[in-house]
GROMACS .gro file of C-alpha atoms in nm:
model
  310
    1MET     CA    1  -6.031  -6.885  -6.988
    2ASN     CA    2  -6.120  -6.599  -7.222
    3GLN     CA    3  -6.157  -6.827  -7.524
    4ILE     CA    4  -6.353  -7.088  -7.328
    5GLU     CA    5  -6.591  -6.825  -7.191
    6ALA     CA    6  -6.647  -6.683  -7.540
    7VAL     CA    7  -6.795  -7.018  -7.650
    8TRP     CA    8  -7.115  -6.946  -7.457
    9GLU     CA    9  -7.093  -6.569  -7.411
   10VAL     CA   10  -7.097  -6.488  -7.784
   11PRO     CA   11  -7.404  -6.692  -7.889
   12LEU     CA   12  -7.597  -6.584  -7.579
   13GLY     CA   13  -7.495  -6.226  -7.654
   14LEU     CA   14  -7.623  -6.259  -8.010
   15ALA     CA   15  -7.960  -6.384  -7.884
   16SER     CA   16  -7.975  -6.094  -7.638
   17PHE     CA   17  -7.890  -5.845  -7.913
   18ILE     CA   18  -8.174  -5.971  -8.133
   19PHE     CA   19  -8.414  -5.953  -7.838
   20SER     CA   20  -8.301  -5.600  -7.753
   21ARG     CA   21  -8.368  -5.477  -8.108
   22LEU     CA   22  -8.714  -5.634  -8.106
   23LEU     CA   23  -8.794  -5.489  -7.764
   24ARG     CA   24  -8.674  -5.141  -7.860
   25SER     CA   25  -8.889  -5.149  -8.171
   26THR     CA   26  -9.190  -5.265  -7.971
   27LEU     CA   27  -9.143  -4.994  -7.708
   28THR     CA   28  -9.108  -4.729  -7.979
   29HIS     CA   29  -9.431  -4.834  -8.151
   30LEU     CA   30  -9.618  -4.862  -7.822
   31GLY     CA   31  -9.489  -4.521  -7.720
   32ARG     CA   32  -9.640  -4.362  -8.029
   33TYR     CA   33  -9.987  -4.476  -7.931
   34TYR     CA   34  -9.985  -4.530  -7.555
   35ASN     CA   35  -9.732  -4.278  -7.425
   36PRO     CA   36  -9.920  -4.067  -7.163
   37MET     CA   37  -9.714  -3.765  -7.264
   38ASN     CA   38  -9.867  -3.778  -7.612
   39THR     CA   39 -10.195  -3.650  -7.466
   40GLN     CA   40 -10.041  -3.430  -7.197
   41GLU     CA   41 -10.119  -3.068  -7.283
   42VAL     CA   42  -9.944  -2.885  -6.998
   43PRO     CA   43  -9.563  -2.919  -7.010
   44GLN     CA   44  -9.366  -2.969  -6.692
   45TRP     CA   45  -9.017  -3.018  -6.558
   46GLN     CA   46  -8.927  -3.366  -6.430
   47VAL     CA   47  -8.596  -3.468  -6.274
   48VAL     CA   48  -8.458  -3.817  -6.336
   49SER     CA   49  -8.481  -3.977  -5.993
   50ASP     CA   50  -8.600  -4.288  -5.814
   51GLU     CA   51  -8.954  -4.150  -5.830
   52PHE     CA   52  -8.922  -4.071  -6.201
   53LEU     CA   53  -8.816  -4.432  -6.271
   54GLU     CA   54  -9.067  -4.587  -6.031
   55ARG     CA   55  -9.281  -4.748  -6.302
   56PRO     CA   56  -9.115  -5.066  -6.440
   57ILE     CA   57  -9.185  -4.961  -6.800
   58LYS     CA   58  -8.994  -4.635  -6.750
   59LEU     CA   59  -8.689  -4.819  -6.619
   60LEU     CA   60  -8.706  -5.067  -6.905
   61TRP     CA   61  -8.741  -4.789  -7.162
   62ALA     CA   62  -8.448  -4.594  -7.015
   63MET     CA   63  -8.224  -4.901  -7.019
   64SER     CA   64  -8.318  -4.977  -7.378
   65ARG     CA   65  -8.218  -4.631  -7.502
   66ALA     CA   66  -7.891  -4.518  -7.347
   67ARG     CA   67  -7.623  -4.582  -7.087
   68TRP     CA   68  -7.673  -4.407  -6.756
   69ASN     CA   69  -7.485  -4.076  -6.727
   70LEU     CA   70  -7.418  -4.102  -6.355
   71HIS     CA   71  -7.225  -3.776  -6.329
   72ALA     CA   72  -7.499  -3.534  -6.438
   73LEU     CA   73  -7.820  -3.419  -6.277
   74ILE     CA   74  -8.073  -3.470  -6.556
   75ALA     CA   75  -8.406  -3.290  -6.599
   76ILE     CA   76  -8.663  -3.336  -6.876
   77ALA     CA   77  -8.907  -3.067  -6.990
   78GLY     CA   78  -9.218  -3.106  -7.202
   79PRO     CA   79  -9.400  -3.210  -7.400
   80PHE     CA   80  -9.412  -2.907  -7.628
   81THR     CA   81  -9.605  -2.857  -7.951
   82VAL     CA   82  -9.365  -2.664  -8.174
   83ASN     CA   83  -9.425  -2.489  -8.504
   84LYS     CA   84  -9.085  -2.327  -8.545
   85SER     CA   85  -8.860  -2.289  -8.240
   86ILE     CA   86  -8.779  -2.361  -7.877
   87SER     CA   87  -8.606  -2.094  -7.668
   88ILE     CA   88  -8.441  -2.169  -7.335
   89ARG     CA   89  -8.319  -1.919  -7.077
   90VAL     CA   90  -7.955  -2.023  -7.064
   91ALA     CA   91  -7.863  -1.753  -6.812
   92THR     CA   92  -8.059  -1.951  -6.553
   93ILE     CA   93  -7.870  -2.269  -6.640
   94ALA     CA   94  -7.534  -2.090  -6.620
   95ALA     CA   95  -7.621  -1.973  -6.269
   96ALA     CA   96  -7.675  -2.336  -6.167
   97THR     CA   97  -7.375  -2.503  -6.332
   98PRO     CA   98  -7.065  -2.413  -6.533
   99THR     CA   99  -7.105  -2.720  -6.756
  100TRP     CA  100  -7.432  -2.825  -6.915
  101THR     CA  101  -7.592  -2.973  -7.226
  102ALA     CA  102  -7.949  -2.931  -7.354
  103VAL     CA  103  -8.083  -3.189  -7.601
  104PHE     CA  104  -8.397  -3.141  -7.812
  105TYR     CA  105  -8.567  -3.461  -7.924
  106THR     CA  106  -8.896  -3.574  -8.071
  107LEU     CA  107  -9.165  -3.715  -7.846
  108GLY     CA  108  -9.275  -3.994  -8.079
  109ASN     CA  109  -8.949  -4.179  -8.143
  110PHE     CA  110  -8.712  -3.982  -7.916
  111LYS     CA  111  -8.488  -3.884  -8.204
  112THR     CA  112  -8.235  -3.612  -8.120
  113LEU     CA  113  -8.263  -3.319  -8.362
  114ALA     CA  114  -8.046  -3.055  -8.194
  115ASN     CA  115  -7.837  -2.977  -7.889
  116ILE     CA  116  -7.669  -2.675  -7.732
  117SER     CA  117  -7.426  -2.658  -7.442
  118SER     CA  118  -7.202  -2.438  -7.233
  119LEU     CA  119  -6.934  -2.507  -7.496
  120SER     CA  120  -7.139  -2.428  -7.806
  121ILE     CA  121  -7.288  -2.089  -7.712
  122SER     CA  122  -7.118  -1.754  -7.659
  123GLY     CA  123  -7.250  -1.709  -7.306
  124GLU     CA  124  -7.336  -1.348  -7.384
  125ASN     CA  125  -7.710  -1.402  -7.441
  126GLU     CA  126  -7.976  -1.452  -7.178
  127TRP     CA  127  -8.176  -1.674  -7.413
  128GLU     CA  128  -8.083  -1.920  -7.687
  129THR     CA  129  -8.322  -2.034  -7.961
  130VAL     CA  130  -8.318  -2.358  -8.158
  131THR     CA  131  -8.515  -2.385  -8.484
  132LEU     CA  132  -8.697  -2.716  -8.531
  133PRO     CA  133  -8.947  -2.873  -8.774
  134PRO     CA  134  -9.311  -2.869  -8.657
  135GLY     CA  135  -9.383  -3.146  -8.408
  136ARG     CA  136  -9.397  -3.257  -8.045
  137TYR     CA  137  -9.072  -3.228  -7.848
  138LEU     CA  138  -8.900  -3.287  -7.517
  139VAL     CA  139  -8.594  -3.106  -7.382
  140GLY     CA  140  -8.334  -3.297  -7.182
  141LEU     CA  141  -8.100  -3.088  -6.966
  142ARG     CA  142  -7.781  -3.229  -6.812
  143HIS     CA  143  -7.613  -3.037  -6.527
  144TYR     CA  144  -7.254  -3.113  -6.419
  145HIS     CA  145  -7.112  -2.971  -6.093
  146TRP     CA  146  -7.455  -2.835  -6.010
  147ALA     CA  147  -7.535  -2.581  -5.739
  148ASP     CA  148  -7.768  -2.649  -5.447
  149PRO     CA  149  -8.035  -2.523  -5.479
  150LEU     CA  150  -8.071  -2.467  -5.852
  151THR     CA  151  -8.342  -2.338  -6.084
  152LEU     CA  152  -8.456  -2.519  -6.396
  153PRO     CA  153  -8.492  -2.259  -6.671
  154GLU     CA  154  -8.792  -2.095  -6.833
  155ILE     CA  155  -8.878  -2.218  -7.184
  156GLN     CA  156  -9.058  -2.043  -7.468
  157ILE     CA  157  -9.221  -2.206  -7.771
  158ASP     CA  158  -9.243  -2.003  -8.092
  159GLY     CA  159  -9.163  -1.690  -7.893
  160GLN     CA  160  -9.438  -1.743  -7.634
  161ALA     CA  161  -9.399  -1.845  -7.268
  162ALA     CA  162  -9.457  -2.220  -7.235
  163LEU     CA  163  -9.292  -2.341  -6.913
  164ALA     CA  164  -9.200  -2.144  -6.603
  165ALA     CA  165  -8.870  -2.172  -6.420
  166LYS     CA  166  -8.868  -2.426  -6.136
  167PRO     CA  167  -8.649  -2.386  -5.824
  168MET     CA  168  -8.545  -2.712  -5.662
  169ALA     CA  169  -8.313  -2.861  -5.405
  170ALA     CA  170  -8.015  -3.035  -5.563
  171PRO     CA  171  -7.783  -3.188  -5.302
  172PRO     CA  172  -7.441  -3.311  -5.418
  173ASP     CA  173  -7.556  -3.672  -5.375
  174ALA     CA  174  -7.877  -3.626  -5.575
  175ASN     CA  175  -7.779  -3.922  -5.794
  176ARG     CA  176  -7.737  -4.168  -5.507
  177PHE     CA  177  -8.062  -4.340  -5.616
  178TYR     CA  178  -7.868  -4.502  -5.903
  179ARG     CA  179  -7.696  -4.732  -5.651
  180SER     CA  180  -8.024  -4.901  -5.561
  181LEU     CA  181  -8.146  -4.959  -5.919
  182ILE     CA  182  -7.966  -5.294  -5.932
  183GLN     CA  183  -8.217  -5.425  -5.677
  184ARG     CA  184  -8.480  -5.401  -5.952
  185GLN     CA  185  -8.284  -5.611  -6.200
  186GLY     CA  186  -8.496  -5.886  -6.351
  187LEU     CA  187  -8.480  -6.144  -6.626
  188ILE     CA  188  -8.605  -5.900  -6.890
  189HIS     CA  189  -8.320  -5.658  -6.811
  190GLN     CA  190  -8.070  -5.943  -6.840
  191MET     CA  191  -8.217  -6.038  -7.178
  192LEU     CA  192  -8.221  -5.674  -7.288
  193ASN     CA  193  -7.856  -5.595  -7.215
  194GLY     CA  194  -7.699  -5.939  -7.193
  195TYR     CA  195  -7.518  -5.871  -7.521
  196VAL     CA  196  -7.321  -5.574  -7.384
  197TYR     CA  197  -7.050  -5.767  -7.198
  198PRO     CA  198  -6.961  -6.003  -7.489
  199LEU     CA  199  -6.987  -5.713  -7.737
  200LEU     CA  200  -6.713  -5.526  -7.550
  201ARG     CA  201  -6.509  -5.825  -7.433
  202TYR     CA  202  -6.522  -6.036  -7.749
  203PRO     CA  203  -6.596  -5.804  -8.045
  204LEU     CA  204  -6.462  -6.073  -8.284
  205GLY     CA  205  -6.358  -5.829  -8.553
  206LEU     CA  206  -6.677  -5.623  -8.550
  207PRO     CA  207  -6.618  -5.271  -8.688
  208LYS     CA  208  -6.542  -5.023  -8.410
  209PRO     CA  209  -6.810  -4.778  -8.533
  210PHE     CA  210  -7.070  -5.056  -8.509
  211VAL     CA  211  -6.967  -5.143  -8.153
  212ARG     CA  212  -6.977  -4.776  -8.056
  213ASP     CA  213  -7.318  -4.714  -8.213
  214VAL     CA  214  -7.468  -5.018  -8.044
  215PHE     CA  215  -7.317  -4.952  -7.702
  216LEU     CA  216  -7.363  -4.572  -7.711
  217PRO     CA  217  -7.679  -4.506  -7.914
  218VAL     CA  218  -7.712  -4.139  -7.806
  219PRO     CA  219  -7.363  -4.009  -7.718
  220ASN     CA  220  -7.286  -3.644  -7.645
  221PRO     CA  221  -7.097  -3.522  -7.955
  222GLU     CA  222  -6.873  -3.303  -7.737
  223THR     CA  223  -6.757  -3.598  -7.527
  224GLN     CA  224  -6.494  -3.858  -7.614
  225PHE     CA  225  -6.584  -4.204  -7.489
  226HIS     CA  226  -6.365  -4.498  -7.394
  227TYR     CA  227  -6.522  -4.823  -7.279
  228GLY     CA  228  -6.467  -5.192  -7.224
  229ALA     CA  229  -6.550  -5.497  -7.015
  230LEU     CA  230  -6.387  -5.643  -6.705
  231GLN     CA  231  -6.400  -5.997  -6.575
  232LYS     CA  232  -6.452  -6.083  -6.211
  233GLY     CA  233  -6.121  -6.039  -6.030
  234GLU     CA  234  -5.982  -5.782  -6.274
  235VAL     CA  235  -5.884  -5.418  -6.229
  236LEU     CA  236  -5.849  -5.148  -6.493
  237LYS     CA  237  -5.517  -4.968  -6.520
  238ILE     CA  238  -5.565  -4.618  -6.663
  239GLN     CA  239  -5.276  -4.409  -6.798
  240LEU     CA  240  -5.344  -4.058  -6.927
  241PRO     CA  241  -5.122  -3.832  -7.140
  242ASP     CA  242  -4.948  -3.532  -6.987
  243GLY     CA  243  -5.167  -3.227  -6.946
  244LEU     CA  244  -5.499  -3.395  -7.022
  245LEU     CA  245  -5.639  -3.330  -6.676
  246ASP     CA  246  -5.562  -2.960  -6.717
  247THR     CA  247  -5.779  -2.929  -7.028
  248HIS     CA  248  -6.046  -3.195  -6.981
  249GLU     CA  249  -6.270  -3.345  -6.717
  250LEU     CA  250  -6.272  -3.724  -6.697
  251PHE     CA  251  -6.556  -3.928  -6.549
  252PHE     CA  252  -6.541  -4.302  -6.476
  253SER     CA  253  -6.861  -4.509  -6.463
  254LEU     CA  254  -6.882  -4.878  -6.372
  255TYR     CA  255  -7.187  -5.094  -6.445
  256ASN     CA  256  -7.266  -5.458  -6.398
  257ARG     CA  257  -7.278  -5.665  -6.716
  258PHE     CA  258  -7.647  -5.579  -6.761
  259CYS     CA  259  -7.577  -5.204  -6.737
  260PHE     CA  260  -7.704  -5.138  -6.386
  261PRO     CA  261  -7.486  -4.875  -6.211
  262LEU     CA  262  -7.226  -4.991  -5.959
  263ASP     CA  263  -6.994  -4.694  -5.903
  264TRP     CA  264  -6.888  -4.363  -6.054
  265TYR     CA  265  -6.634  -4.090  -5.980
  266PRO     CA  266  -6.413  -3.831  -6.152
  267LEU     CA  267  -6.059  -3.928  -6.253
  268THR     CA  268  -5.810  -3.686  -6.101
  269SER     CA  269  -5.472  -3.856  -6.141
  270GLN     CA  270  -5.267  -3.936  -6.451
  271ASP     CA  271  -5.211  -4.297  -6.348
  272PHE     CA  272  -5.493  -4.480  -6.177
  273VAL     CA  273  -5.597  -4.837  -6.099
  274THR     CA  274  -5.959  -4.919  -6.022
  275GLU     CA  275  -6.070  -5.145  -5.742
  276ARG     CA  276  -6.098  -5.518  -5.806
  277CYS     CA  277  -6.422  -5.615  -5.979
  278ASP     CA  278  -6.635  -5.857  -5.781
  279ARG     CA  279  -6.843  -5.949  -6.090
  280LYS     CA  280  -6.840  -5.919  -6.467
  281SER     CA  281  -6.868  -5.548  -6.543
  282VAL     CA  282  -6.854  -5.287  -6.816
  283PHE     CA  283  -6.713  -4.936  -6.788
  284ILE     CA  284  -6.726  -4.599  -6.961
  285ILE     CA  285  -6.474  -4.316  -6.936
  286ARG     CA  286  -6.616  -3.982  -7.050
  287ILE     CA  287  -6.361  -3.717  -7.152
  288HIS     CA  288  -6.518  -3.372  -7.171
  289PRO     CA  289  -6.334  -3.049  -7.264
  290LYS     CA  290  -6.322  -2.767  -7.009
  291SER     CA  291  -6.342  -2.500  -7.279
  292ARG     CA  292  -6.442  -2.474  -7.645
  293ALA     CA  293  -6.086  -2.390  -7.754
  294VAL     CA  294  -5.958  -2.730  -7.640
  295GLN     CA  295  -5.897  -3.004  -7.894
  296PRO     CA  296  -5.996  -3.362  -7.810
  297PRO     CA  297  -5.708  -3.592  -7.718
  298ASP     CA  298  -5.574  -3.853  -7.955
  299PRO     CA  299  -5.769  -4.165  -7.850
  300GLU     CA  300  -5.453  -4.374  -7.885
  301THR     CA  301  -5.291  -4.178  -7.599
  302ILE     CA  302  -5.553  -4.304  -7.351
  303GLN     CA  303  -5.405  -4.630  -7.225
  304LEU     CA  304  -5.653  -4.875  -7.071
  305GLN     CA  305  -5.535  -5.216  -6.955
  306PRO     CA  306  -5.763  -5.473  -6.789
  307MET     CA  307  -5.547  -5.694  -6.569
  308ALA     CA  308  -5.577  -5.949  -6.294
  309ALA     CA  309  -5.580  -5.797  -5.948
  310VAL     CA  310  -5.263  -5.858  -5.752
   0.00000   0.00000   0.00000
């Protein structure tokens, strides 16, 4: 069945991949000239939510850029006009979550230029400063295991106050809106990400770095990723090395073949079997260290076996 399916999956996937590159390029160029944030003078905090993704173009842009991180509460700050530096009050973030990442990226082409996290800083300073080339920037902040309520931090630009802190409610199920995104799936989303399933299921000798870069265009450098594709009727058997759960957090995310979220949860046992897939799906396992002193696991020790459900 696998080889028969590949006969149509691979060429359709190639067509989808070409379309996705063209669409991404188009969205990037349009964003440079028609992005409302380009003319926005007053920066603000926005939380990724159903309301944030309400406009179809925002959902399309998000799905063309990255794979949904379903385990983090994500907030975006900006835009900021920077001459030299962005400073963020990390003490406020630490009060809201023990694990976080802040990413600094350009407004025009959304290129990541720097990031800091709970693992990369000493934790002794109230503020942390990142030096950047002159330009327009956004700050993306990911919270894991967030408190409710929490406060989004104050930000300074070139040493001057630029954005005030913002208290907000943050219930544990704040990301439940991801479950309803699949109801908005249309033909353009299928064309955009139709290549993902065959890319992971039938890589046909493609270099692993190429597959990774295409599937995970903006990965967290502190996280180890494992991923693959499941056919309808399959389960994924996961076997972890001894002690890994003591030193790392593991997060499992399941998406349909067009990258709309289906389910997500932490992995808490050394041997685990997922539920039977009711459709073609793709998955990501994120392995994140609990402390900076921890070394990443040998990828070969993470055993993943797609198999037919019994």
